[in-house]
mmCIF file of C-alpha atoms in Angstrom:
data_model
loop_
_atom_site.group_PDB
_atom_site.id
_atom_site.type_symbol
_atom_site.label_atom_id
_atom_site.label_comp_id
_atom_site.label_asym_id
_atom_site.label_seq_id
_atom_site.Cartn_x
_atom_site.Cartn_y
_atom_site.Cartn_z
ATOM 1 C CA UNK A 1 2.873 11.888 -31.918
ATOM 2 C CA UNK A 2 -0.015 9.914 -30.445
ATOM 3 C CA UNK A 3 0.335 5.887 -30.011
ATOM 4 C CA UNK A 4 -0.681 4.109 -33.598
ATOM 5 C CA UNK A 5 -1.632 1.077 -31.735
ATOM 6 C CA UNK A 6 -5.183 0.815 -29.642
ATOM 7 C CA UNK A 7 -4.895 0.398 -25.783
ATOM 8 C CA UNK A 8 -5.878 -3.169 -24.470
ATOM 9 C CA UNK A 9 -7.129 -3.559 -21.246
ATOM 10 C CA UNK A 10 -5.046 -5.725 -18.518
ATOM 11 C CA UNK A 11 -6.682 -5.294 -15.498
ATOM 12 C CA UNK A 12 -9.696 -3.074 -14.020
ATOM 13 C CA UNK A 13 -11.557 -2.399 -11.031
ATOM 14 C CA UNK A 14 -8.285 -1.519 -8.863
ATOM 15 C CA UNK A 15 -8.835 1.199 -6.059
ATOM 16 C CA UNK A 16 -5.388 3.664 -6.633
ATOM 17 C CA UNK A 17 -2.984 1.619 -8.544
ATOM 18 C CA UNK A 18 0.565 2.430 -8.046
ATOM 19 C CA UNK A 19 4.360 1.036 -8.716
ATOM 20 C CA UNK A 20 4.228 -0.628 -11.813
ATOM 21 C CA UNK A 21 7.466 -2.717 -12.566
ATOM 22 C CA UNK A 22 7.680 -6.053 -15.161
ATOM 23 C CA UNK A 23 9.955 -8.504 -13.141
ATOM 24 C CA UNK A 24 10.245 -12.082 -13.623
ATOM 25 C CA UNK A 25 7.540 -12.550 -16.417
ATOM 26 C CA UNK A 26 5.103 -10.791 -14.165
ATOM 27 C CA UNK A 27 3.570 -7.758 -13.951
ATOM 28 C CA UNK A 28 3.961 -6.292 -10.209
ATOM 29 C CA UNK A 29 1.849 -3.706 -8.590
ATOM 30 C CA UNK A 30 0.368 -1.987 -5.467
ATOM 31 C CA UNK A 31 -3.020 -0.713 -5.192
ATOM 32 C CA UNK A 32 -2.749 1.805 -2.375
ATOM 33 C CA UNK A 33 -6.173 1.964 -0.698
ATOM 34 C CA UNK A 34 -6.364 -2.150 -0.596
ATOM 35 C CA UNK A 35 -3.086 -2.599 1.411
ATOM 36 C CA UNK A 36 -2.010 -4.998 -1.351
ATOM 37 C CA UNK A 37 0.767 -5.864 -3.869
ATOM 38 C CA UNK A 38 0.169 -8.090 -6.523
ATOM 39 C CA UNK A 39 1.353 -9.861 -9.114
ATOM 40 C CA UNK A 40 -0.517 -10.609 -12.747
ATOM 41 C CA UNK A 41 0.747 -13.426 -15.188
ATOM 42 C CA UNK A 42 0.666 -13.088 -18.594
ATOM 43 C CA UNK A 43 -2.447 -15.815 -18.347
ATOM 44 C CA UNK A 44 -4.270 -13.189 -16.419
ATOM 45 C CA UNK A 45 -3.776 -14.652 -13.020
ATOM 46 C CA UNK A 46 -3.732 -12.418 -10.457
ATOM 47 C CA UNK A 47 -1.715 -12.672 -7.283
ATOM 48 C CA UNK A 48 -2.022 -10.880 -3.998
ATOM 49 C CA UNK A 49 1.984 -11.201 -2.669
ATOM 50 C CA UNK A 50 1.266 -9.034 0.545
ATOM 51 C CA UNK A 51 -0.780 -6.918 2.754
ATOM 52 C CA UNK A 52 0.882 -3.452 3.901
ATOM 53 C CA UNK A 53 -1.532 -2.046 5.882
ATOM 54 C CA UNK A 54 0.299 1.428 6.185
ATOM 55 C CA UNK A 55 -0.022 1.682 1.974
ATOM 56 C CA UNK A 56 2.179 0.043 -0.490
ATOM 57 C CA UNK A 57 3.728 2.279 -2.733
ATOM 58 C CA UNK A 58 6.910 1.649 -4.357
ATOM 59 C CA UNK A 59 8.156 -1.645 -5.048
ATOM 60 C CA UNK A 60 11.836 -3.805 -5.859
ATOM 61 C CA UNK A 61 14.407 -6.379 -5.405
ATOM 62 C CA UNK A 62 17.414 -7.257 -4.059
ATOM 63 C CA UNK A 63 20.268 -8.944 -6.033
ATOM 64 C CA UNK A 64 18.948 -12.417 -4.324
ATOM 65 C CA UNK A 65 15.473 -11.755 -5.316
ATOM 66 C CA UNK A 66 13.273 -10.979 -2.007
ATOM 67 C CA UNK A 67 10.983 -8.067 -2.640
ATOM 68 C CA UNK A 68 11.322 -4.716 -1.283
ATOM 69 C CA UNK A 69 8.303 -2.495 -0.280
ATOM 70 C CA UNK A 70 7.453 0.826 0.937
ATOM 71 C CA UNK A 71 4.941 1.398 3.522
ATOM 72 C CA UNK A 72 3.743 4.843 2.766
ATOM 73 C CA UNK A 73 1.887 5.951 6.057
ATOM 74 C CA UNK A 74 4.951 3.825 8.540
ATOM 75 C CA UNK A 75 7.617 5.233 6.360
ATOM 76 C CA UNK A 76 9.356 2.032 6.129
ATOM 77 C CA UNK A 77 10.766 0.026 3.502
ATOM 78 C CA UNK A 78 9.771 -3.693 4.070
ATOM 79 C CA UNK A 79 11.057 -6.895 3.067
ATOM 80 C CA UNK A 80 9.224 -9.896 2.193
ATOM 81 C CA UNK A 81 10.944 -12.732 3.393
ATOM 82 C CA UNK A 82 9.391 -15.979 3.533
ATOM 83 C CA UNK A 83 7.313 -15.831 7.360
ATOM 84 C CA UNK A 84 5.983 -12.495 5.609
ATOM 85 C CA UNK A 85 7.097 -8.794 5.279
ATOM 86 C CA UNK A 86 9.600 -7.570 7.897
ATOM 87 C CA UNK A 87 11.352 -4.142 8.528
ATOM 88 C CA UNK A 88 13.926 -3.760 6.350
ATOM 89 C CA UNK A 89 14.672 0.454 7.088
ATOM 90 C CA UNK A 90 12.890 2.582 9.688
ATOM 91 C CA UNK A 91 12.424 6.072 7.201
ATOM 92 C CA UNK A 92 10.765 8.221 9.906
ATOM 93 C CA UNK A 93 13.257 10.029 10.982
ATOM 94 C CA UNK A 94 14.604 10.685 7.379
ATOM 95 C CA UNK A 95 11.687 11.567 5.663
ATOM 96 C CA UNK A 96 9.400 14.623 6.598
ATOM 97 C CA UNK A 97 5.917 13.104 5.144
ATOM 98 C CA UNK A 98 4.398 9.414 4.066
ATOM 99 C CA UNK A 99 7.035 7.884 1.998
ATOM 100 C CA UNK A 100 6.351 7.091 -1.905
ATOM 101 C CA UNK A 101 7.637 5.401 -4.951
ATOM 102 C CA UNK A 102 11.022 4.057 -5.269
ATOM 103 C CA UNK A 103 13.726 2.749 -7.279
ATOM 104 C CA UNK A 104 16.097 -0.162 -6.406
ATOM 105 C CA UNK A 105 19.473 -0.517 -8.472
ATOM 106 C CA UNK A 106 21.476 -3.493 -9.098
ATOM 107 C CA UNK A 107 23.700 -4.055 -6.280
ATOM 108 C CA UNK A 108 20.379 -3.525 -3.957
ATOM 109 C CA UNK A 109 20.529 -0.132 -3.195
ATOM 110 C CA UNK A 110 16.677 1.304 -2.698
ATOM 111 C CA UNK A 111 16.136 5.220 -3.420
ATOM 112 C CA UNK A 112 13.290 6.039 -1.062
ATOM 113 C CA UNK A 113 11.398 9.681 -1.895
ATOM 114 C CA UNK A 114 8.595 10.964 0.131
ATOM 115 C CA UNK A 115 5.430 13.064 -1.081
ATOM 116 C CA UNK A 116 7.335 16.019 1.698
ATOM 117 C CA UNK A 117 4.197 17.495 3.638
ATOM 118 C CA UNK A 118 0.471 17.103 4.112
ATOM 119 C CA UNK A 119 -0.737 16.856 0.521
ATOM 120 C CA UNK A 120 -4.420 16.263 1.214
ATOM 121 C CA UNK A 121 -4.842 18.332 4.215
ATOM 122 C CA UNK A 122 -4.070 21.290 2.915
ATOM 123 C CA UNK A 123 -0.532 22.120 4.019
ATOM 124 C CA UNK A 124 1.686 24.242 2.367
ATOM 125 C CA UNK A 125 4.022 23.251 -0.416
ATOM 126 C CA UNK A 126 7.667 21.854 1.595
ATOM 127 C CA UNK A 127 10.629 20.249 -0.067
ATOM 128 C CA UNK A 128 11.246 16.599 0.465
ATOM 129 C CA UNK A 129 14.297 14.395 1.091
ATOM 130 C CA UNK A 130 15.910 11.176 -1.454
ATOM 131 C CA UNK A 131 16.926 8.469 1.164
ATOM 132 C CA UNK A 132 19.119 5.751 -0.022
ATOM 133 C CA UNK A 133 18.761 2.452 1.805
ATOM 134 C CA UNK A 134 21.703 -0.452 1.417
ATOM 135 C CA UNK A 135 20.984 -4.010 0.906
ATOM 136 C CA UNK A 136 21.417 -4.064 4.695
ATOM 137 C CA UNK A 137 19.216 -1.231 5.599
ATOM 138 C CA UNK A 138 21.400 1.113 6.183
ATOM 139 C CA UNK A 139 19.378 4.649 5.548
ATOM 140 C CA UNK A 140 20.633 8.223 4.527
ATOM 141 C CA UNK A 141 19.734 11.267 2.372
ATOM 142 C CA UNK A 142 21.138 11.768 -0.660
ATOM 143 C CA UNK A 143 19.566 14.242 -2.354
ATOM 144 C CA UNK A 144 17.318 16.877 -0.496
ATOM 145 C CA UNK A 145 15.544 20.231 -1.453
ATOM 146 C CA UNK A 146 12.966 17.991 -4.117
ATOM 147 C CA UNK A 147 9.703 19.199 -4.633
ATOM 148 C CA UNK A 148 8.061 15.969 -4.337
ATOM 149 C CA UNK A 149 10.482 13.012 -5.452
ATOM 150 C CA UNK A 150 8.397 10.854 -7.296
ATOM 151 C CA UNK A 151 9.342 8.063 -10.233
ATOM 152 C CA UNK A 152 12.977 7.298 -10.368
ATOM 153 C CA UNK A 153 14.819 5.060 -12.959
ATOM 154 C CA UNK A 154 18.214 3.923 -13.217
ATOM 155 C CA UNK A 155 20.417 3.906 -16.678
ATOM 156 C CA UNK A 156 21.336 0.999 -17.326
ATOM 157 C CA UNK A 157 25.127 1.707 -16.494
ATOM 158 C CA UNK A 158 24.062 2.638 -13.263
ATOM 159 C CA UNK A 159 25.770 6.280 -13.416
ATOM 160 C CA UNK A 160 22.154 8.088 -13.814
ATOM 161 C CA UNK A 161 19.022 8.541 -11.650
ATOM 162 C CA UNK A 162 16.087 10.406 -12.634
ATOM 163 C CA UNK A 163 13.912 11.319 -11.002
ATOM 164 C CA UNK A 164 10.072 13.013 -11.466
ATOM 165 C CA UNK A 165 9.918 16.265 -9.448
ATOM 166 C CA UNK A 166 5.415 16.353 -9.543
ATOM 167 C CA UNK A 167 5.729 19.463 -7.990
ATOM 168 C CA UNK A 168 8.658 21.000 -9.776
ATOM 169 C CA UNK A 169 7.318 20.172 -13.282
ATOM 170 C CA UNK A 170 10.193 18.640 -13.904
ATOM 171 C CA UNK A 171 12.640 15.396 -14.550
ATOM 172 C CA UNK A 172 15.838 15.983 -12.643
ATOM 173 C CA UNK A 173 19.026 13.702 -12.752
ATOM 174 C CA UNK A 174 21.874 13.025 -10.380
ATOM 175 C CA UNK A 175 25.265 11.361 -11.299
ATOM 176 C CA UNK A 176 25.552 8.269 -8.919
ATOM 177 C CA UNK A 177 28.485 7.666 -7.233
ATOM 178 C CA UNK A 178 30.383 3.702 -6.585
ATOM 179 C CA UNK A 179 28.786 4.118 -2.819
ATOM 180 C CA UNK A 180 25.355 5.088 -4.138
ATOM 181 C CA UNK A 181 26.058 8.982 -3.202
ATOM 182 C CA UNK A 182 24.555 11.633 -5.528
ATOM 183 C CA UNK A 183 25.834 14.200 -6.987
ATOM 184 C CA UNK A 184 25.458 16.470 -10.167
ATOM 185 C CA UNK A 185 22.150 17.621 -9.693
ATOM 186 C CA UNK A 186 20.921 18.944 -12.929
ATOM 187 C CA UNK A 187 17.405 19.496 -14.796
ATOM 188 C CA UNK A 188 16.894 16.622 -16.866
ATOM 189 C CA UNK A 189 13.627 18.277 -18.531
ATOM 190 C CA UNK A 190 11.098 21.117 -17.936
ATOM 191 C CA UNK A 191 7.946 20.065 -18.228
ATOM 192 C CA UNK A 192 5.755 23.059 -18.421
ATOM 193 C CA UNK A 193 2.411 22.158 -17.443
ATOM 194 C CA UNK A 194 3.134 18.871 -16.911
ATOM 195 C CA UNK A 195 3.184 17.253 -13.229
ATOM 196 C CA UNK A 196 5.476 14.029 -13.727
ATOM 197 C CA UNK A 197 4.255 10.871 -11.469
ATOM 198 C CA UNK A 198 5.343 7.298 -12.180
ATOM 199 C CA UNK A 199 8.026 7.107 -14.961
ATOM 200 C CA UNK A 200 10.247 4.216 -16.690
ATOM 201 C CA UNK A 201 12.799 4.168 -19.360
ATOM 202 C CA UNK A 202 13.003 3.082 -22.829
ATOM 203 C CA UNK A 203 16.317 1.392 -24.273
ATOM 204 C CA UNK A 204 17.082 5.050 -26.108
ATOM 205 C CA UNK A 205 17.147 6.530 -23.374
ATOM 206 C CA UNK A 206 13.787 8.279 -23.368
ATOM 207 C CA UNK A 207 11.485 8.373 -20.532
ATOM 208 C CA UNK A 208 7.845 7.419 -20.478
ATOM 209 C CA UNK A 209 6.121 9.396 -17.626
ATOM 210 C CA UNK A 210 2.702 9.940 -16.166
ATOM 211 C CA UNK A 211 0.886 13.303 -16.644
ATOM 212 C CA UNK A 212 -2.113 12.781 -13.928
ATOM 213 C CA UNK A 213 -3.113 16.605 -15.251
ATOM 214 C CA UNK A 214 -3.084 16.278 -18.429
ATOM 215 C CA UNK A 215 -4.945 12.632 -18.557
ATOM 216 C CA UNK A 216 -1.779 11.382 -21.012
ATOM 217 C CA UNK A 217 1.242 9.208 -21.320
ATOM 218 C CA UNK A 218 4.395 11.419 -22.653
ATOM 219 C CA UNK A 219 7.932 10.195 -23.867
ATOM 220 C CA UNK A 220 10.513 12.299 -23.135
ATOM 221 C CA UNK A 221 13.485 13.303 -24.432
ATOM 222 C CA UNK A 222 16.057 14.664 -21.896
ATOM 223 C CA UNK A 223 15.915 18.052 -22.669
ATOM 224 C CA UNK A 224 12.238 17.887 -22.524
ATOM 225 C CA UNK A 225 11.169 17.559 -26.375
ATOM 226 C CA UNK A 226 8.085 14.990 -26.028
ATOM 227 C CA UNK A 227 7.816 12.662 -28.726
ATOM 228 C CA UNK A 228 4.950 10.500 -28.081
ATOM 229 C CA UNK A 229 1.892 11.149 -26.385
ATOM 230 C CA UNK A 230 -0.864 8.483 -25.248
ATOM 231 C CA UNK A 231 -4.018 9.861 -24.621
ATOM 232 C CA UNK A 232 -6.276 8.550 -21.187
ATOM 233 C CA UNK A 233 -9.858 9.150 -20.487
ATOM 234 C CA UNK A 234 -8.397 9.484 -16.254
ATOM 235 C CA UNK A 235 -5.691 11.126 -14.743
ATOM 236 C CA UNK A 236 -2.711 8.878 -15.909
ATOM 237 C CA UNK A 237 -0.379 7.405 -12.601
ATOM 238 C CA UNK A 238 2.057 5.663 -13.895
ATOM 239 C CA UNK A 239 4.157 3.263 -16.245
ATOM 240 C CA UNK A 240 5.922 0.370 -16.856
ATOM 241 C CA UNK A 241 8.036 -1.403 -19.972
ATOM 242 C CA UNK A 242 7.278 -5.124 -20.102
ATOM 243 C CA UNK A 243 6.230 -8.264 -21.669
ATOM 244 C CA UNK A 244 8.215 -10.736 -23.399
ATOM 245 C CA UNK A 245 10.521 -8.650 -25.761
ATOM 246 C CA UNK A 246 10.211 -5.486 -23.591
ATOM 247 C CA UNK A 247 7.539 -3.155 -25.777
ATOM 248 C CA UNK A 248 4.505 -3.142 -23.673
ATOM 249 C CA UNK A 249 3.935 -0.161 -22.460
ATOM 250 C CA UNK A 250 1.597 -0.926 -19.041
ATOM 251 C CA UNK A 251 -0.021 2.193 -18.214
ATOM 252 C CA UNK A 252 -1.938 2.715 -14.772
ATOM 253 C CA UNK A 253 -4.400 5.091 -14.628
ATOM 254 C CA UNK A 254 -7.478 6.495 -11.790
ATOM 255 C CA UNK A 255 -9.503 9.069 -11.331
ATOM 256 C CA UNK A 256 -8.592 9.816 -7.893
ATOM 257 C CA UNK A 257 -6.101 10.013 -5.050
ATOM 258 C CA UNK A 258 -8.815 10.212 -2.360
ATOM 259 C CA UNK A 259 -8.947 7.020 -0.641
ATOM 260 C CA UNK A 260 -13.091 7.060 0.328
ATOM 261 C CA UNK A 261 -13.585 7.880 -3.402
ATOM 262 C CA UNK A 262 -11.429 5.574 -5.060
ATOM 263 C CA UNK A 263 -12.298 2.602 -2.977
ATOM 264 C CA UNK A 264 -16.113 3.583 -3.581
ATOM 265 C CA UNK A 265 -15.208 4.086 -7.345
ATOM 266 C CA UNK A 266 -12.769 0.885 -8.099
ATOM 267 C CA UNK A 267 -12.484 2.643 -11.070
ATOM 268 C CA UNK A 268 -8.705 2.165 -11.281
ATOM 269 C CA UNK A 269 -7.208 0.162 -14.213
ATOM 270 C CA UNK A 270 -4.199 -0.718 -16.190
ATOM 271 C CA UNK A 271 -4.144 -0.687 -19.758
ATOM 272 C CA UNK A 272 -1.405 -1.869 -22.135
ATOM 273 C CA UNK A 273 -0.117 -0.481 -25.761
ATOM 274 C CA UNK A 274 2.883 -1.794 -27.731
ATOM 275 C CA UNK A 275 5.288 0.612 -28.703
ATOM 276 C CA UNK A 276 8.541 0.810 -30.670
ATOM 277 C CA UNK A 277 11.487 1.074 -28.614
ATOM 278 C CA UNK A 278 11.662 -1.858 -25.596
ATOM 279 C CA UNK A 279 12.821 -1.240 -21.827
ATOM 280 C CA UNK A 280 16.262 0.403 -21.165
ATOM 281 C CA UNK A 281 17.834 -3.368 -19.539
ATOM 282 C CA UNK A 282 16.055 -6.791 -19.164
ATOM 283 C CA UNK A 283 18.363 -7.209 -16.430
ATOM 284 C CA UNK A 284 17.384 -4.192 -14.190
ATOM 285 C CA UNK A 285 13.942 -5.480 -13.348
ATOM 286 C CA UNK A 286 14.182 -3.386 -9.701
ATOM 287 C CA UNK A 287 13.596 -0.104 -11.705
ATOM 288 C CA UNK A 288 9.954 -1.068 -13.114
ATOM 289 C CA UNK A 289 10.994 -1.805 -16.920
ATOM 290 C CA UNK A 290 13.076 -4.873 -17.016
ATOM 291 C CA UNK A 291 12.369 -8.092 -18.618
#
């Protein structure tokens, strides 16, 4: 069950790299404790796109193409528009902590989860809120009750979300509805042992998912039977299907979530493997695995 192929390194010295989605030819990311997205080419050219001082986190489009990203700490979801990033949903009265990753779908619709309470100062455990913004920043929850919403994807047909629960050791999927309602709620996979952070999906309908405890990459079945496992020497963050025909696996990876020790570290990286099946659409390059 472990990768054949060996892992090449893309990019290193990152601080807490987050949001990894292939859009355009590029490969799109945030590193948290920097305040910056970028972008990488396949020449190796990197790209700082913006500066989010409240923490970038999650990261998509709209149908016309202008980027979409969540400020963590201002629980917002931004906009870049061409004079810079402007507010494109005010979260904070929606979500009860600093927002977190996302997923956008094809008509624009951006499903906003939040990490839920005080993870690093000690609070107890509280259930979080899914917030659905429209392309015209309208903002409501959808879904509440998660233990940490983390990754999300998208089927292709647009009927599906799942999304990681870190904290419920689980996947969990919702039916979506023509208005972008949710409904359905049902355990997609138990986990176990396994914390799920950043996840994509794989054109058989398999999810790839980071296992920060574990230090691996896992492809999952729904139902939970893992068929692939990647081993990493740090905590592994999350993934993202990519490249030209769709079978790079990018996988981002740190040894930390503290933000004095990884920016002392910049021992954050992203790594790459080929693997067998490609990306679930090349046209739904919002949810982090698109062409």
């Amino acid at each position: 069950m472990q990768a054949t192929a060996p892992l090449q390194s893309v990019i290193n010295g990152l601080a807490f790299a987050e949001a990894p989605r292939w859009h355009g030819g590029k490969l799109w990311f945030s590193d948290m404790y920097t305040h910056s997205v970028h972008c990488l080419e396949p020449t190796g050219q990197l790209t700082t796109v913006a500066q989010v001082p409240g923490k970038p986190s999650g990261l998509g489009w709209l149908p016309d193409g202008r980027l979409l990203v969540v400020s963590m700490a201002e629980r917002k979801l931004l906009r870049l528009e061409p004079q810079g990033l402007v507010e494109h949903a005010d979260l904070s009265q929606l979500a009860s902590f600093d927002c977190n990753d996302m997923v956008v779908d094809r008509q624009g619709r951006a499903y906003v989860g939040n990490l839920g309470f005080d993870v690093f100062g000690g609070a107890p455990l509280q259930p979080a809120a899914l917030v659905m913004v429209t392309p015209d920043g309208q903002a409501r929850t959808v879904a509440d009750g998660l233990l940490f919403p983390n990754g999300a994807v998208i089927t292709p047909d647009g009927k599906t979300l799942i999304i990681a629960e870190t904290f419920g050791y689980r996947l969990t999927a919702f039916d979506v509805a023509a208005d972008g309602s949710l409904s359905g709620r049902r355990s997609w996979a138990e986990l176990g042992d396994v914390m799920p952070d950043g996840i994509c999906l794989d054109a058989q309908g398999a999810v790839w998912a980071g296992s920060p405890l574990t230090s691996e990459f896992l492809r999952i079945r729904e139902g939970g039977e893992i068929t692939e496992r990647i081993a990493c020497t740090q905590p592994a963050i999350a993934c993202a299907l990519g490249g030209a025909d769709g079978r790079t696996l990018y996988l981002v990876s740190g040894p930390t979530t503290r933000p004095e020790e990884a920016l002392a570290a910049r021992a954050g990286r992203i790594d790459s493997v080929r693997v067998a099946v490609a990306g679930a659409d090349a046209g739904l390059a919002s949810a982090g695995y698109a062409a």
